[in-house]
mmCIF file of C-alpha atoms in Angstrom:
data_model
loop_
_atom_site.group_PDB
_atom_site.id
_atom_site.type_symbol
_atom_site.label_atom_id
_atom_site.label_comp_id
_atom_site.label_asym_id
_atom_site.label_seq_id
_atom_site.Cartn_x
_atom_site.Cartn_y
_atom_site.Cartn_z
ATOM 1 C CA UNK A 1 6.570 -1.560 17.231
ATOM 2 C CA UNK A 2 3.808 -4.262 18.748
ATOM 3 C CA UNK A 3 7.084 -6.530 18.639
ATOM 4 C CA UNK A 4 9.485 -4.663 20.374
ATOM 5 C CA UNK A 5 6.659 -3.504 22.891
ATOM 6 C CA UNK A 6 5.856 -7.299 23.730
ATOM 7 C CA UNK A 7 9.487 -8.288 24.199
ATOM 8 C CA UNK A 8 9.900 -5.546 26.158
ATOM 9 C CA UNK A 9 6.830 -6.076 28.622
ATOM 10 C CA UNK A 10 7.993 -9.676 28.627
ATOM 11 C CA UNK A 11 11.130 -8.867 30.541
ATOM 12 C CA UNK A 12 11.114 -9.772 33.994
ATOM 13 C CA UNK A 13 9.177 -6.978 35.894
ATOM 14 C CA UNK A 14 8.474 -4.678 33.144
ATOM 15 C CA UNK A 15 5.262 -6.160 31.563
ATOM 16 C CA UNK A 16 1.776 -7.916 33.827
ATOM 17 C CA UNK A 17 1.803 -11.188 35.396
ATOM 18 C CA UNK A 18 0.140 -12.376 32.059
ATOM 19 C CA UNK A 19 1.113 -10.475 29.152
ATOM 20 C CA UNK A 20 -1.449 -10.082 26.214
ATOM 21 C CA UNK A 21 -0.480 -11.848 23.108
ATOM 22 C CA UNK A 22 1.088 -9.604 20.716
ATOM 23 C CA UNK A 23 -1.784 -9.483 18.438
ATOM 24 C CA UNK A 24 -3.986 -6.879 21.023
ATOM 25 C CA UNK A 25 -0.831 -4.796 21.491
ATOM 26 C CA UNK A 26 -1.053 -4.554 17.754
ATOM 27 C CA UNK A 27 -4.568 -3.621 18.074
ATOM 28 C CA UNK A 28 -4.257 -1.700 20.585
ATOM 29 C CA UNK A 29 -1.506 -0.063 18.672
ATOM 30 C CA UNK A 30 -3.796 0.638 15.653
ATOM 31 C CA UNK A 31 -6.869 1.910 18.082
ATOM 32 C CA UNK A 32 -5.631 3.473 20.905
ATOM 33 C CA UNK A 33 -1.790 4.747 20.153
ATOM 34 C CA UNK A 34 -1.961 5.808 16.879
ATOM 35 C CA UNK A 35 -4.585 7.281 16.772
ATOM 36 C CA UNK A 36 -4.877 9.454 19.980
ATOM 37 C CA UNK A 37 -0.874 9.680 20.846
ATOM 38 C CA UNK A 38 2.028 11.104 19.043
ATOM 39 C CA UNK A 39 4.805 8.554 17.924
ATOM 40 C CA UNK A 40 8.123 8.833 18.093
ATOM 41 C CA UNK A 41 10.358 6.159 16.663
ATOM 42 C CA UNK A 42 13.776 5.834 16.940
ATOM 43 C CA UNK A 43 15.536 4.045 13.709
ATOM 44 C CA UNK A 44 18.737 2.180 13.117
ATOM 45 C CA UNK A 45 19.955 1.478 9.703
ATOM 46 C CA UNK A 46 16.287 1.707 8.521
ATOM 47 C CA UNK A 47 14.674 -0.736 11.408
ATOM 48 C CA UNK A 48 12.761 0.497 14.227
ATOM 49 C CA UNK A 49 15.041 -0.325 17.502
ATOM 50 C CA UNK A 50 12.627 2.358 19.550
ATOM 51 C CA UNK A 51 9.540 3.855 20.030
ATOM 52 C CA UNK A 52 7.454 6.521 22.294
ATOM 53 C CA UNK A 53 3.969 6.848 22.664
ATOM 54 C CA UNK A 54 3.201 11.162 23.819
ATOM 55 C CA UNK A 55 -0.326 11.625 25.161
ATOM 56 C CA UNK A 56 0.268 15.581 24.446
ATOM 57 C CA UNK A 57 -3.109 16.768 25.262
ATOM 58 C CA UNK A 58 -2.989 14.526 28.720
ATOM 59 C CA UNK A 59 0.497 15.630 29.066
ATOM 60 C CA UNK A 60 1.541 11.562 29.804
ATOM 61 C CA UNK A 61 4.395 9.504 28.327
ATOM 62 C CA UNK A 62 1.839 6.650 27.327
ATOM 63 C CA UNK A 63 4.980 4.287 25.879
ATOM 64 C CA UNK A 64 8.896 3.885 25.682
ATOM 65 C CA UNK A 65 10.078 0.762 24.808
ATOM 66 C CA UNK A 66 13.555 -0.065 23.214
ATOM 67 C CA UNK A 67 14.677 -3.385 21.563
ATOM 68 C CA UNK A 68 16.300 -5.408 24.329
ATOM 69 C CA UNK A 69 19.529 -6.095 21.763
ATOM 70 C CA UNK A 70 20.226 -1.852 21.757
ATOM 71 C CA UNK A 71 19.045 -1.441 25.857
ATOM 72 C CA UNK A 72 21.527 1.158 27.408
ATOM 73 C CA UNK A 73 22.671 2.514 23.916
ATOM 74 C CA UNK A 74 21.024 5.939 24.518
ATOM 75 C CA UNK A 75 18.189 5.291 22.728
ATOM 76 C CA UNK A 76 15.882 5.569 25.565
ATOM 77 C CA UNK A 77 17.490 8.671 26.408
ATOM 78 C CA UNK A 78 16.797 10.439 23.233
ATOM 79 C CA UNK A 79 13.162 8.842 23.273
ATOM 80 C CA UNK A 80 12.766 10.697 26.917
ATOM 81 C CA UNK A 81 14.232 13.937 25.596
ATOM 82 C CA UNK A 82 11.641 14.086 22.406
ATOM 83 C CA UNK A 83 8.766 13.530 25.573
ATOM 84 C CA UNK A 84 10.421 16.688 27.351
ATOM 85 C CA UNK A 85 10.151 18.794 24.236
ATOM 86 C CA UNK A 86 7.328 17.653 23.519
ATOM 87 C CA UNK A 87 5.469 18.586 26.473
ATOM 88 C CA UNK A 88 7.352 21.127 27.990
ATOM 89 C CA UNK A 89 5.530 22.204 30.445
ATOM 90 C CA UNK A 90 5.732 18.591 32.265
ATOM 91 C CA UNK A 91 4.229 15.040 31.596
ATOM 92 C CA UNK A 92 3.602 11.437 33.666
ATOM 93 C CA UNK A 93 3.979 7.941 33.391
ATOM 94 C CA UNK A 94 3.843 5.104 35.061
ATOM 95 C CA UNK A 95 6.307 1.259 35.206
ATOM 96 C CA UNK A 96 6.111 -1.336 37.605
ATOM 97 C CA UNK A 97 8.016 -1.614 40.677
ATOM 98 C CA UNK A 98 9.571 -4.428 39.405
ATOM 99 C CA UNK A 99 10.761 -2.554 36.599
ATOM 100 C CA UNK A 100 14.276 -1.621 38.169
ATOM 101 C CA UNK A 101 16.158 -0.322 35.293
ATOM 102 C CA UNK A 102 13.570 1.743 34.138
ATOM 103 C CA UNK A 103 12.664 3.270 37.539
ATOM 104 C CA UNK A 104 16.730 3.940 37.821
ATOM 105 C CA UNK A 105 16.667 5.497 33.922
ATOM 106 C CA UNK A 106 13.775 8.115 35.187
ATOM 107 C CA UNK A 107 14.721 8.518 38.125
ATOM 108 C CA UNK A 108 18.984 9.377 36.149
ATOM 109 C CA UNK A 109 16.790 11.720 34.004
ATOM 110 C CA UNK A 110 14.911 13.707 36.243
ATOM 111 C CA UNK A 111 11.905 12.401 36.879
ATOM 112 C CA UNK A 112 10.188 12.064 40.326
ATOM 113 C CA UNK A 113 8.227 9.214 41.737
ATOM 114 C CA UNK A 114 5.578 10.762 43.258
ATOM 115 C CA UNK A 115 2.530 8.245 44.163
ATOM 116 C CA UNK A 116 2.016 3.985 43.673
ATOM 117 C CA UNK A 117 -1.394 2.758 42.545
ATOM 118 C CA UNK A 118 -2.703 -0.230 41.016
ATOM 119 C CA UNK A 119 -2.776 -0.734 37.664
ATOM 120 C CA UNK A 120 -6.782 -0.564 36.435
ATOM 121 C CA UNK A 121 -6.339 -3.141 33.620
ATOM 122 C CA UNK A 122 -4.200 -6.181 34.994
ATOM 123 C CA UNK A 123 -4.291 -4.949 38.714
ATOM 124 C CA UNK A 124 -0.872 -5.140 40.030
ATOM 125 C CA UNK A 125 1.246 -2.400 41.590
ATOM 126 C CA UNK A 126 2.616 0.573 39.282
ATOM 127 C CA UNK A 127 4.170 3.795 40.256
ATOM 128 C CA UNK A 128 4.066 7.305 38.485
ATOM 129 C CA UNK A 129 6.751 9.157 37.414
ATOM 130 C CA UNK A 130 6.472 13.186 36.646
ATOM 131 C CA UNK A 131 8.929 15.203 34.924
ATOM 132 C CA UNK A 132 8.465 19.285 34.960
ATOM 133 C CA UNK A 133 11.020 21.674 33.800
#
């Protein structure tokens, strides 16, 4: 998952300026996701191609990140679904600006942009997304 998530953030526009090295998002996997978040992975022929991270208790898609190779498959989609059953009653999230095709893949699914901010780790721009029934 850590590798996927770094290839993924290291896409123009998706990840920070400077993108940790892959060994904190593996910690951070193994501290922060795991523990606290529900996973959701989505497989193909036994290898991970997808994952989710659900804050359920926060009601916040923490993570979605697909392998660039499978991008626009409908992986995502089904990864954005499990969030809505998840939390039914509604959840957030928040991408870059940059971030086109995922602002156009929330915004295809239902999701509203509703406020821009600035990102309290690496300090750029983001915008949040919120999905409610």
């Amino acid at each position: 998952m850590a590798a996927i998530w770094h290839a993924g953030a290291s896409l123009p526009g998706v990840g920070p300026a400077v993108l940790p090295p892959i060994a904190d998002l593996c910690e951070r996997l193994r501290l922060d996701l795991v523990p606290h978040c529900r996973i959701v992975v989505a497989e193909r022929a036994g290898e991970i191609v997808g994952f989710a991270a659900l804050k359920l208790e926060e009601r916040v898609l923490d993570q979605l990140f697909v392998r660039a190779g499978v991008l626009g498959g409908g992986i995502g989609r089904r990864l954005l679904d499990e969030a809505k059953r998840a939390m039914p009653e509604g959840f957030t999230l928040f991408t870059r600006p940059g971030n086109t095709r995922a602002c156009r893949f929330y915004e295809t699914a239902g999701l509203r942009r509703f406020r821009t901010d600035i990102h309290p780790r690496f300090g750029d721009t983001i915008v949040f997304y919120g999905w409610t029934p």
